[in-house]
Coordinates of C-alpha atoms and ligand atoms in Angstrom, one line a residue:
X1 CA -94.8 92.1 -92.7
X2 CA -94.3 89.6 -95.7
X3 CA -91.2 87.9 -96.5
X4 CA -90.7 86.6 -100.1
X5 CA -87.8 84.1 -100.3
X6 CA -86.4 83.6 -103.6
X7 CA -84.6 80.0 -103.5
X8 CA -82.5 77.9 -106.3
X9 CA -85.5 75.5 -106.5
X10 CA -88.3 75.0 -103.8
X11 CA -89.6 71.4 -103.6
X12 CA -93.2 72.1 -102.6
X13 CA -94.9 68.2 -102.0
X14 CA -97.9 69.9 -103.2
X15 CA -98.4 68.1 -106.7
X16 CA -100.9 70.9 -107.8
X17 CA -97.5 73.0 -107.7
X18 CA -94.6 70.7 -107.2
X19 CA -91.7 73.0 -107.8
X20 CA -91.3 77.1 -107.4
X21 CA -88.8 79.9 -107.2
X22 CA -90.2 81.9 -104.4
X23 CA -92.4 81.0 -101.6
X24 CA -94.1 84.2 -99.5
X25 CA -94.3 83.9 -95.8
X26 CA -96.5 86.4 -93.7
X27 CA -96.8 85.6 -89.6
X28 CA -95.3 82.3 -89.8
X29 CA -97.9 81.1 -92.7
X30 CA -97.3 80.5 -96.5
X31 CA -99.6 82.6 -98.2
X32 CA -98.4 80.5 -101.3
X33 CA -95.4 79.5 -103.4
X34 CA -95.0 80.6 -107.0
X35 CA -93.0 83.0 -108.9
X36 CA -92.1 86.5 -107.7
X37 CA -94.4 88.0 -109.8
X38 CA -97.8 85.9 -108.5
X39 CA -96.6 86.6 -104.9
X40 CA -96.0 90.1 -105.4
X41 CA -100.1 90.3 -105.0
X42 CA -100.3 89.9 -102.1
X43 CA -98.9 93.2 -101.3
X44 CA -95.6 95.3 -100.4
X45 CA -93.1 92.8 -99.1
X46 CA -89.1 92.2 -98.4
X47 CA -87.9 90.0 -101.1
X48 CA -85.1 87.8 -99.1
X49 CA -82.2 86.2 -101.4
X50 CA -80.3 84.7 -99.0
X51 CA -81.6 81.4 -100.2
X52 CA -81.1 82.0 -104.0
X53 CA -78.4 79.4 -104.3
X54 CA -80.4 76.8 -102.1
X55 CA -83.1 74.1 -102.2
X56 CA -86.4 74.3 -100.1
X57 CA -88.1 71.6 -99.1
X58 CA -90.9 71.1 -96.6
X59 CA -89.4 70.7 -93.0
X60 CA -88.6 67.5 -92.5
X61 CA -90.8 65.4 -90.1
X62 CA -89.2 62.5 -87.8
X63 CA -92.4 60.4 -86.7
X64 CA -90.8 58.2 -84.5
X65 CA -87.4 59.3 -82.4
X66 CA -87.1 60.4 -78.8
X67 CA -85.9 63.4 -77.2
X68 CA -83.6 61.3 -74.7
X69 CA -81.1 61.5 -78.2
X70 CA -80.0 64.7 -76.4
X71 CA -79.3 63.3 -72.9
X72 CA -77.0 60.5 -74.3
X73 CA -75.1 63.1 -75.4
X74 CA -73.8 64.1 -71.9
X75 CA -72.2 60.8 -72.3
X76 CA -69.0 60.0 -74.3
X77 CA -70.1 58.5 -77.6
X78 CA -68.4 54.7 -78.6
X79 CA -71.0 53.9 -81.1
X80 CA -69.6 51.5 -84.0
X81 CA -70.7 54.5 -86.8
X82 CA -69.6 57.9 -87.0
X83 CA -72.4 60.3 -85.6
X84 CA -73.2 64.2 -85.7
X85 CA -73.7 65.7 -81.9
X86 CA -75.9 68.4 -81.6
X87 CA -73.1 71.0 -81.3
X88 CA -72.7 70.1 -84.8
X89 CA -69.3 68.0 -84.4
X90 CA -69.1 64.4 -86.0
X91 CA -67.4 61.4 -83.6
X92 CA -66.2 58.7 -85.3
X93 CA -67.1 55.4 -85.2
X94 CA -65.2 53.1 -82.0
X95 CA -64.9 50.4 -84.6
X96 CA -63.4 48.0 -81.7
X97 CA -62.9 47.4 -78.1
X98 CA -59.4 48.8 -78.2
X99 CA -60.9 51.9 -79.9
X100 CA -63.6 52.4 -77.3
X101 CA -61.2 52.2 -74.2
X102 CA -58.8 54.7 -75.9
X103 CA -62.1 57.3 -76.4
X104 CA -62.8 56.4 -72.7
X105 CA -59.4 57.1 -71.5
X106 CA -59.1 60.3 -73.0
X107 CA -62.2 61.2 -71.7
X108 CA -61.6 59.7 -68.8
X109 CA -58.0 62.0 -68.4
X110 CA -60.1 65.0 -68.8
X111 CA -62.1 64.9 -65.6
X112 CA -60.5 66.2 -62.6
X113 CA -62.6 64.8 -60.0
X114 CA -61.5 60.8 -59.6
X115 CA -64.5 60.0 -57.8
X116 CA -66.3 61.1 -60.6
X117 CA -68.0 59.0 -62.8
X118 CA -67.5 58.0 -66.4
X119 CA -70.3 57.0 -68.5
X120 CA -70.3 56.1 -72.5
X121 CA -73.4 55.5 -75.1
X122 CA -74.5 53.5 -77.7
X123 CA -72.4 50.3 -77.3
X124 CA -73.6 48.0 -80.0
X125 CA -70.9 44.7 -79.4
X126 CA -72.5 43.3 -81.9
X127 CA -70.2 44.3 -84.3
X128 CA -67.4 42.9 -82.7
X129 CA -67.7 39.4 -83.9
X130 CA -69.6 38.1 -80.8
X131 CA -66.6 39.5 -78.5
X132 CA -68.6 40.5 -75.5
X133 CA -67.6 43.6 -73.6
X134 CA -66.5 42.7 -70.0
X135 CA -65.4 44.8 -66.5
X136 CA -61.9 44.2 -67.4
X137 CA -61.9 46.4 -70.7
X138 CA -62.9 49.1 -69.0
X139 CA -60.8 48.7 -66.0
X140 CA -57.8 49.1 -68.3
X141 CA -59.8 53.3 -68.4
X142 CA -59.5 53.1 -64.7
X143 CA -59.9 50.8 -62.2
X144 CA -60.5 53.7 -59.2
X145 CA -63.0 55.5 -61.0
X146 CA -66.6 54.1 -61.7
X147 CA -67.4 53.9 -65.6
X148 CA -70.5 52.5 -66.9
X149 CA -71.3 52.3 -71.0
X150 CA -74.4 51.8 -72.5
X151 CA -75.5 49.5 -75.5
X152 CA -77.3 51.1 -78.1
X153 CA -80.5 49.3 -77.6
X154 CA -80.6 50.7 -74.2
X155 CA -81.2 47.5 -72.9
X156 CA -77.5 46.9 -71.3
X157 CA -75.0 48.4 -69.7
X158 CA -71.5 47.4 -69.1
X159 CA -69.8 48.7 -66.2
X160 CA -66.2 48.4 -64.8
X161 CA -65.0 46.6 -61.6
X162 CA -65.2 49.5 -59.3
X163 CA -68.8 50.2 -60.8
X164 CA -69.3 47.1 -59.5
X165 CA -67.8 47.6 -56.0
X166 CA -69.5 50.5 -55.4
X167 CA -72.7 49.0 -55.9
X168 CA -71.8 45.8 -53.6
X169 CA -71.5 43.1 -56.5
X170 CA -67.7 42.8 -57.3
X171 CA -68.6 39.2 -54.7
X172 CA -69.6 35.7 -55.3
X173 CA -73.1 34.1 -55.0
X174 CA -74.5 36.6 -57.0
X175 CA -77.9 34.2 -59.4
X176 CA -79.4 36.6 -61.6
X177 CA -80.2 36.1 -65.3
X178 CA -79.8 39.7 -66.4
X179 CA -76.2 39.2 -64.2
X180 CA -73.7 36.8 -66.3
X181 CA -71.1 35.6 -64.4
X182 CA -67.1 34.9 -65.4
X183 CA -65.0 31.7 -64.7
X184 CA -63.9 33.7 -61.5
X185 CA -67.6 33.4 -60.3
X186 CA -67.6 37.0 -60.5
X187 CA -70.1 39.3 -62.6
X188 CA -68.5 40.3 -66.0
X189 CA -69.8 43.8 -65.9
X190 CA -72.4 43.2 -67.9
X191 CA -76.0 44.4 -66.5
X192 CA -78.8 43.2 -68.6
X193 CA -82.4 44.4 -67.9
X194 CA -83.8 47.1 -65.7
X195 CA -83.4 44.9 -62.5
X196 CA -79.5 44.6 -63.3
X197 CA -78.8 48.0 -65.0
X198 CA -80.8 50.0 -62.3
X199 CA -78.9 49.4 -58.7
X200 CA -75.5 50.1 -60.7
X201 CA -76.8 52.4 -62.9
X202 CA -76.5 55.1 -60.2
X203 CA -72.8 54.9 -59.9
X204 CA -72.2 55.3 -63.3
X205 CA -74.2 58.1 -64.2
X206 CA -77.0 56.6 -65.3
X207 CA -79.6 57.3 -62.7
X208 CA -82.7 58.9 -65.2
X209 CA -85.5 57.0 -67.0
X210 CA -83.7 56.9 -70.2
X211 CA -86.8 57.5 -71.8
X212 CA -87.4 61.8 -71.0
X213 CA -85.0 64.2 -71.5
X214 CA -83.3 66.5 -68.9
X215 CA -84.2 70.4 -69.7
X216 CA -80.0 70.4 -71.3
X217 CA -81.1 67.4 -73.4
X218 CA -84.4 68.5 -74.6
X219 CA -82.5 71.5 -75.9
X220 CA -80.0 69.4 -77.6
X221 CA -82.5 67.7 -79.2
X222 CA -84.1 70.9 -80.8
X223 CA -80.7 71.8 -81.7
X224 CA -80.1 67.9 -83.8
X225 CA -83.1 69.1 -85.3
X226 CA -82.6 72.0 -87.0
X227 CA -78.9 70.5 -88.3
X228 CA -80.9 67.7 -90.0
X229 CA -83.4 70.0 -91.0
X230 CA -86.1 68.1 -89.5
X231 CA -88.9 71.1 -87.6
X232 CA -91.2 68.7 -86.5
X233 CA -90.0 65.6 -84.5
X234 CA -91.4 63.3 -82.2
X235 CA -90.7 62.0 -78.5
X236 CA -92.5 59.0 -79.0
X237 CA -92.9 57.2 -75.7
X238 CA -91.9 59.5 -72.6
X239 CA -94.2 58.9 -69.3
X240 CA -94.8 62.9 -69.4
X241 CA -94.9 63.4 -65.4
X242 CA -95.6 66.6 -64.4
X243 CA -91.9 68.6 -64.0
X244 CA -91.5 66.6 -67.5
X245 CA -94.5 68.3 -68.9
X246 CA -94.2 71.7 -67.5
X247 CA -90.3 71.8 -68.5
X248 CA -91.3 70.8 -71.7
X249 CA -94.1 73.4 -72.3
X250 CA -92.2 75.9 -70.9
X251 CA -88.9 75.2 -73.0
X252 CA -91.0 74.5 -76.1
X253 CA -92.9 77.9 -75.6
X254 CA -89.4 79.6 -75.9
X255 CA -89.6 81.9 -78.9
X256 CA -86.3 80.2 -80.0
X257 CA -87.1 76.9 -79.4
X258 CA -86.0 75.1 -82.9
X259 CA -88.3 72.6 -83.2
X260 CA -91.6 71.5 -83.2
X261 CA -92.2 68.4 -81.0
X262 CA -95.2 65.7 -81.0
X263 CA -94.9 63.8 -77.7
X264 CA -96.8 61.0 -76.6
X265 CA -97.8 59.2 -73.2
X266 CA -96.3 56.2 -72.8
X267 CA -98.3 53.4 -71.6
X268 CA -96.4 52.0 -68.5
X269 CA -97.5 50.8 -65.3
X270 CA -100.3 52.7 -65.5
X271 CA -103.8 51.3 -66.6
X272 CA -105.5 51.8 -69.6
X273 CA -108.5 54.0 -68.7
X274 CA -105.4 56.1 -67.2
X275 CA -103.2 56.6 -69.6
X276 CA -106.6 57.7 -72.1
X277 CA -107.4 60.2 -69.6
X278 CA -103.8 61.4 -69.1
X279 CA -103.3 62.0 -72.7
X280 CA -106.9 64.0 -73.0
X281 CA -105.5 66.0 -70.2
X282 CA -102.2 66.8 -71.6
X283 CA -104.0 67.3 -74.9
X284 CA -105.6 70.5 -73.8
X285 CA -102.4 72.0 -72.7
X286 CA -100.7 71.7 -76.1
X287 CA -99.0 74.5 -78.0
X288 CA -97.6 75.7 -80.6
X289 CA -94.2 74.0 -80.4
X290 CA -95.6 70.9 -78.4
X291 CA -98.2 68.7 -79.2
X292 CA -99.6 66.5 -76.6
X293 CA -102.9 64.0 -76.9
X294 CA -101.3 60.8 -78.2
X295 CA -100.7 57.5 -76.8
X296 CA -97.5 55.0 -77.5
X297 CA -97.8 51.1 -76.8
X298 CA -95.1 49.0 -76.7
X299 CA -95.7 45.5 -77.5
X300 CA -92.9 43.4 -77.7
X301 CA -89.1 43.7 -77.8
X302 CA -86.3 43.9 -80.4
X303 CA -85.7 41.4 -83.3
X304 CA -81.7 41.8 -82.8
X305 CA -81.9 41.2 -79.2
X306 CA -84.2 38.4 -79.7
X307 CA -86.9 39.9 -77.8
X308 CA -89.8 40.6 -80.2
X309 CA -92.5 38.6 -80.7
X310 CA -92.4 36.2 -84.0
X311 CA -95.6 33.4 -85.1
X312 CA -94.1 30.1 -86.5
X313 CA -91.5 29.5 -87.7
X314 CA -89.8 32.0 -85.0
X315 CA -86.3 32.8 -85.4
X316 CA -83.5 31.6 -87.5
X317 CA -81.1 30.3 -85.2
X318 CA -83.4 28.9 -83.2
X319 CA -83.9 31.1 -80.4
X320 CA -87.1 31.0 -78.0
X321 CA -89.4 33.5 -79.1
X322 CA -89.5 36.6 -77.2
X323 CA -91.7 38.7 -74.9
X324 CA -94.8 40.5 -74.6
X325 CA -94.3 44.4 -73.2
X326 CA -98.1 44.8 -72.7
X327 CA -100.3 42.2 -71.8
X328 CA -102.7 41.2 -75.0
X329 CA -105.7 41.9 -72.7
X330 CA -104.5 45.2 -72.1
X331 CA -104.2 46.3 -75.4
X332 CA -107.3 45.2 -76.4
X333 CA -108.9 47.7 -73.3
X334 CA -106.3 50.8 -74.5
X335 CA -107.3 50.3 -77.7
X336 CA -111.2 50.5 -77.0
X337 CA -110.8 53.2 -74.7
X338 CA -108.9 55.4 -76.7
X339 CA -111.2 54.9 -79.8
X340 CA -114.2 56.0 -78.0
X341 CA -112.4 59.1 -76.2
X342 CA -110.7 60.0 -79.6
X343 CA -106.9 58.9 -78.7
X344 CA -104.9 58.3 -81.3
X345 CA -102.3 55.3 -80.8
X346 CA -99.2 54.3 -81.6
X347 CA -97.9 50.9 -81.6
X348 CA -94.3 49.2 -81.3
X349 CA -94.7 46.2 -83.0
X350 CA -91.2 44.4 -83.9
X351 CA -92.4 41.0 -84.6
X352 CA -94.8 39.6 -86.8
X353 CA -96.7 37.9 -84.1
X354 CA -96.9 40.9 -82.6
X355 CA -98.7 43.1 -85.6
X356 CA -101.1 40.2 -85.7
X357 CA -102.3 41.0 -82.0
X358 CA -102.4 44.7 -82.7
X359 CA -104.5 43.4 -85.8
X360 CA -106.8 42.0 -84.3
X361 CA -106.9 44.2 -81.0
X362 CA -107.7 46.8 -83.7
X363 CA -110.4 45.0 -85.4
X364 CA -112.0 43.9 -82.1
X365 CA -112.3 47.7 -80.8
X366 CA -113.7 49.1 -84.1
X367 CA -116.5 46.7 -83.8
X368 CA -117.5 48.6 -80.5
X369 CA -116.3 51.7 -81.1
X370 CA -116.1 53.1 -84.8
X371 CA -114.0 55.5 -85.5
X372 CA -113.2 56.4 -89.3
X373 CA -110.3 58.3 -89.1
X374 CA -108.6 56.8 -86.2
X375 CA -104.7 57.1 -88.1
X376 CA -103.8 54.3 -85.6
X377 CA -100.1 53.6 -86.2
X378 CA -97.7 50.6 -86.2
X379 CA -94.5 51.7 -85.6
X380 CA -91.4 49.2 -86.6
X381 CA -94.0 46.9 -87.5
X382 CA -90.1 45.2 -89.3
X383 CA -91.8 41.6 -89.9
X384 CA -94.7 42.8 -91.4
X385 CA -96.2 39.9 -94.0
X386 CA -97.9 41.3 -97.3
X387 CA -101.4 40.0 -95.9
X388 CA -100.9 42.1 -92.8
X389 CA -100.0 45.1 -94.9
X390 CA -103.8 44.5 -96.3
X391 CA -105.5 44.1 -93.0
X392 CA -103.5 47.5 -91.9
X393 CA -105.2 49.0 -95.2
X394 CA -108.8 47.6 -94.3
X395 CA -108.8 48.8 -90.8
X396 CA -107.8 52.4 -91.6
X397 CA -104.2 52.0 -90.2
X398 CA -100.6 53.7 -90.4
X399 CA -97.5 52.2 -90.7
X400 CA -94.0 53.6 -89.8
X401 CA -91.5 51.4 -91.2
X402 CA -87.8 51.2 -89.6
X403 CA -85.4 50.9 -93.4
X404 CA -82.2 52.4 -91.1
X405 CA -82.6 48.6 -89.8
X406 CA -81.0 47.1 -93.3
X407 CA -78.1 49.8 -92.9
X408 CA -77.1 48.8 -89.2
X409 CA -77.9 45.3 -88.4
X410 CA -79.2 44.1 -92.0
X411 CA -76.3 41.7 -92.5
X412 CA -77.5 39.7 -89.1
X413 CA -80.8 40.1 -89.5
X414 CA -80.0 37.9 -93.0
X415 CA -77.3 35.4 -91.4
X416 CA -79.0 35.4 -88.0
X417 CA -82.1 37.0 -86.5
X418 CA -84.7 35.5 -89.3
X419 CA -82.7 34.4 -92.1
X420 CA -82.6 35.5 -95.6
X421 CA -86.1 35.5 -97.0
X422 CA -87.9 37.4 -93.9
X423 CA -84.9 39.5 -93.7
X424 CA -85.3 40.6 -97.3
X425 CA -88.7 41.6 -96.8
X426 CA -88.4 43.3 -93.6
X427 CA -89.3 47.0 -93.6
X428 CA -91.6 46.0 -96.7
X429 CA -91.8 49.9 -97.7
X430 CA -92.7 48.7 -101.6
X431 CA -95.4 46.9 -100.2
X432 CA -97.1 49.3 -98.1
X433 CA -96.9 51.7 -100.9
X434 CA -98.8 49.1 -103.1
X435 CA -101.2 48.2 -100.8
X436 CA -102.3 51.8 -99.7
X437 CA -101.0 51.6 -96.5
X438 CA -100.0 55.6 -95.5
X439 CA -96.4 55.5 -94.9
X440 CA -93.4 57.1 -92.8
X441 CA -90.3 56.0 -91.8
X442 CA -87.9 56.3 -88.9
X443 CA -85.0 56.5 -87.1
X444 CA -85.9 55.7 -83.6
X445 CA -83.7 58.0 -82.5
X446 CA -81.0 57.3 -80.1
X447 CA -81.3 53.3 -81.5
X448 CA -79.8 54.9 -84.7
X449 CA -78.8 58.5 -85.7
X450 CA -81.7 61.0 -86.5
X451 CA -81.6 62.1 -90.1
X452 CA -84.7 61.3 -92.7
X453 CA -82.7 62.3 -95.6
X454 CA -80.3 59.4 -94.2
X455 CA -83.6 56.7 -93.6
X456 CA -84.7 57.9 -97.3
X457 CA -81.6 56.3 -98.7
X458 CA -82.0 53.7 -96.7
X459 CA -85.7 53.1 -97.9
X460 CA -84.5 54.1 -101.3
X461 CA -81.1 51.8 -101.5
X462 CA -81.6 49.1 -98.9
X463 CA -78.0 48.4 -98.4
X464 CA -76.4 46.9 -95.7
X465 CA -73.0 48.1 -93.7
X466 CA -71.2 45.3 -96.0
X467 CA -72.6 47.3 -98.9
X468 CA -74.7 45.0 -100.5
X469 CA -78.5 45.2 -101.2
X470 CA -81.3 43.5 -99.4
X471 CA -84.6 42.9 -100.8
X472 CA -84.2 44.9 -103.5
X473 CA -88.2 44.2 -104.5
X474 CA -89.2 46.6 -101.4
X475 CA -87.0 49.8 -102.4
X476 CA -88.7 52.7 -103.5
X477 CA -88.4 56.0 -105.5
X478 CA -86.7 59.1 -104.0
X479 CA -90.2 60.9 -104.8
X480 CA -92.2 58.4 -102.6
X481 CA -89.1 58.7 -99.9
X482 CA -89.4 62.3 -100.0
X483 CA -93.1 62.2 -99.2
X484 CA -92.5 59.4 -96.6
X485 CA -90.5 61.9 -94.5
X486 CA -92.6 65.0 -95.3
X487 CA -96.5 65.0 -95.4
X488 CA -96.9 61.3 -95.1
X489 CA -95.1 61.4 -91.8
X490 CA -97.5 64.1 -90.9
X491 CA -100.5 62.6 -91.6
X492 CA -99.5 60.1 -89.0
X493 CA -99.9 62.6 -86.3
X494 CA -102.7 64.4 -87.9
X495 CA -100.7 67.4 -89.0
X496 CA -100.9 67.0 -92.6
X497 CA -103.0 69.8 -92.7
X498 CA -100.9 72.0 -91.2
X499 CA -97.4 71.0 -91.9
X500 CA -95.5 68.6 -94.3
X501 CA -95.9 70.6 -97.9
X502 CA -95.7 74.4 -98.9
X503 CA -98.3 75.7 -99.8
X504 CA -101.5 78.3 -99.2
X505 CA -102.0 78.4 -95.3
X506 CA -99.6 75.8 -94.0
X507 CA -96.8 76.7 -92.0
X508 CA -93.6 78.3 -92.6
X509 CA -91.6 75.1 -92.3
X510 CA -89.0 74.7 -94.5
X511 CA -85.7 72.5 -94.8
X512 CA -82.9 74.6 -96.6
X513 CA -80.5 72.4 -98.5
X514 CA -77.0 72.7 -100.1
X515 CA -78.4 70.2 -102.7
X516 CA -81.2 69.3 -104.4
X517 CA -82.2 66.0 -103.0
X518 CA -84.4 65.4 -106.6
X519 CA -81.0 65.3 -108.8
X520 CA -78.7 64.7 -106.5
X521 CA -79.1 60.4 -107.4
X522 CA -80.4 57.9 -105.6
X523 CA -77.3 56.6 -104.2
X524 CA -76.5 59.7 -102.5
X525 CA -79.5 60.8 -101.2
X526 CA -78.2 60.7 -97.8
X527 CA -75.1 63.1 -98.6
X528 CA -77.5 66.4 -99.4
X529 CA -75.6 68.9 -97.6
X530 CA -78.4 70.4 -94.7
X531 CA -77.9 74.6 -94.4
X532 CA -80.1 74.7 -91.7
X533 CA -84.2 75.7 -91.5
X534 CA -87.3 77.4 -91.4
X535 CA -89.7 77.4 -88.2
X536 CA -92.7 79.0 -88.6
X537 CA -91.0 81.8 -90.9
X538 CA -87.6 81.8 -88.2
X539 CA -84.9 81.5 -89.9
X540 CA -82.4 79.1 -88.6
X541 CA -78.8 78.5 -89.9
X542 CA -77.3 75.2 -88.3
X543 CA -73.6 76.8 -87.9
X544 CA -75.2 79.4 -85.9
X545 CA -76.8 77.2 -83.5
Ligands
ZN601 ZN1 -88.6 54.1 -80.2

């Protein structure tokens, strides 16, 4: 049976054929895009209208989020920015501490249970003027029931005073670093680190590895999908035990399923020659719908918390430089193991010190194990210096830049973090362009809100949340945006030749917009109006979701 959609304007990322009217789609495959008449050849067919007054694009692909964006949404959302759920309802933005106890208590009035706990998500205090969040806020919710909210980076969590009780620390004595403690002697509520966040973490509702998704989470994060008319998306760094894996594959396998979904073994206390033969392992159990085979290293922190890794001159204000999340020897191992079993890798690289190890991790591996289309990835890789971007190009590498950074913390990544000249070349998406680097970018997904037409204005715009622009040298043209979050996102997970563009043989995936995200103007790039999508030829409308 062959569908022929007839659309306002399909935006094909094939430059052979960059724009058609009507794109023909027969078992889930493009047998091509053109005008009704060239398709018609192909034989008898259904023509579909439905999408006459819309735009077609490839489906969009996220190459670096995490399904866990679903879980946190079983948790009441205080972020500081307004955010779309994946029932399709946007919260607001809790713009201040006052406006994040009144979500809680309303929340909090709803639940009928009072031994039951209250949890919250994506905290980020930094916008608060330095005003740390403490037990006592949230006692004003309740100070019977346990409540527990955590920060956006996922690195914190603030908890109440009976939070506290419950977990035997509202007392004295207590000499942890990751536990600050108040005049009063007292812990302040706020748990920093696993060792802190973990023992109290329980009481609050906050007892999972925040990095896999529940089975009600990962179908969340299908659903966030198809409303930002992404059909490919990533779970870059979930350990993959087995119930994960089989949930996952048999969830995925769903005929309804709405996305497609790329996830990768994270390396984490396991070894190096285990995680390669874990990921070969999962690799052969792939399907349609779920991709295994890949690895994801994390190699040093976060440049807002002060964490990632930075060479000389370190940070602005001073701080001590941060910490290594693999040891260097380590990586080197992974990265020759992986080369010679034919293991793609991902790497989290925030600081620039950082990149330089991958660098020259990479370049020691090739030497014993050459491999010429290895698409190893840096993913952040923020700090990036133009002379890295070159050894990235020489050594065969990806990058996936982070441009959501300027939007959210831009303004202290310029008056704090690194200062204005390193904070104007973060994100340096000009520069990979230049140097030939292949690029995507990324919304890390929870850390900031999934949506590539959203991290294409970002890319395109660079503006911060005060509005103004930073380093405008690095932004780039909607057309090279476009491809960023299309087929150049693809080719980082090798699936440029089957997704990413529309055309002959590729796969009906297809983003169905309101607007046309060519015309529409740079500025509002991230304001094109998402109908829904196409998986493999499904048809999927977000408000019936
Ligand atoms: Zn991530």
């Amino acid at each position: 049976m062959i569908v022929v959609h007839e659309a306002r304007k399909i935006l094909t990322m094939n430059p052979a054929r960059p724009v058609a009217s009507h794109v023909a789609v027969r078992d889930g495959i493009v047998l091509g895009a053109g005008t009704h008449e060239e398709l018609a050849g192909w034989g008898p067919h259904a023509l579909d209208r439905r999408f006459a007054d819309k735009v077609l694009m490839p489906g969009l692909v996220e190459g670096h989020s995490h399904a866990s964006e679903g879980t946190l949404w079983h948790h009441v959302y205080v972020g500081f920015f307004d955010r779309l759920d994946p029932e399709g309802r946007t919260w607001p933005g809790a713009t201040s501490i006052d406006a994040m106890v009144a979500r809680l208590a309303a929340a909090e009035a709803a639940l009928a249970d009072p031994a039951q706990p209250l949890s919250g998500w994506a905290l980020d205090p930094i916008h608060f003027g330095g005003r740390r969040v403490a037990r006592g806020d949230l006692d004003r919710v309740s100070a019977t029931r346990p409540i527990g909210v955590m920060h956006a980076s996922g690195h914190i969590l603030n908890v109440n005073s009976r939070a506290l009780e419950l977990a035997g620390m509202l007392r004295g004595g207590i000499d942890h670093p990751g536990v600050p403690l108040g005049e009063d002697g007292l812990p302040t509520g706020e748990m920093k680190g696993p060792d802190a966040m973990t023992p109290v973490g329980r009481h609050v509702g906050f007892e999972r590895d925040l990095l896999s998704a529940d089975e009600e989470g990962f179908r969340r994060f299908g659903r966030l999908c198809a409303r930002r008319g992404v059909t490919t998306a990533t779970d870059l760094a979930n350990p993959l035990p087995p119930a994960a894996a089989d949930m996952m594959l048999r969830v995925a396998g769903e005929e309804s399923f709405p996305a497609r979904i790329v996830a990768l073994r994270l390396m984490r206390g396991i070894s190096p020659s285990e995680v390669v033969a874990h990921a070969l392992e999962l690799r052969a159990r792939s399907i349609d719908r779920l991709r295994f085979g890949m690895i994801k290293v994390v190699a040093d922190g976060s440049i807002q918390g002060f964490s990632a890794r930075l060479r000389a001159p370190g940070y602005y204000n001073g701080a001590p430089n941060g910490l290594w999340y693999v040891a260097p020897e380590d990586l080197r191992e992974v990265y020759a193991r992986a080369l010679a079993a034919g293991v793609q890798i991902h790497t989290h690289t925030n600081g620039d010190q950082a990149t330089e190890l991958a660098l020259d991790a990479l370049e020691h591996a090739l030497r014993l194990h050459p491999w010429h289309d290895h698409r190893f990835t840096l993913q952040h890789c923020q700090l990036a210096d133009a002379a890295q971007f070159r050894r990235m190009k020489a050594l065969g590498m990806c990058v996936n830049l982070f441009p959501n950074h300027h939007f959210f913390w831009g303004d202290q990544h310029y008056a704090m973090t690194v200062g204005p000249e390193r904070a104007e070349r973060m994100n340096a998406c000009a520069t990979a362009l230049a140097t030939g680097v292949p690029l995507a970018i990324h919304s890390d997904a929870p850390v900031t809100p999934l949506g590539p037409l959203f991290t294409a204005w970002c890319a395109v715009n660079r503006r911060t949340a005060s509005g103004r622009v930073l380093g405008g040298a690095e932004r780039i043209g909607v057309a090279d945006a476009l491809r960023t979050i299309t087929l150049d996102a693809a080719w980082t997970l090798r699936l440029d030749g089957e997704i990413g563009s529309i055309e002959c043989g590729k796969r009906a995936d297809f983003a169905v917009l309101e607007d046309d995200p060519e015309t529409i103007g740079a500025e509002k790039l991230k304001d094109v109006r998402i109908w829904g999508t196409v998986l493999g030829g499904r048809v999927q409308e977000a408000a019936a979701l």
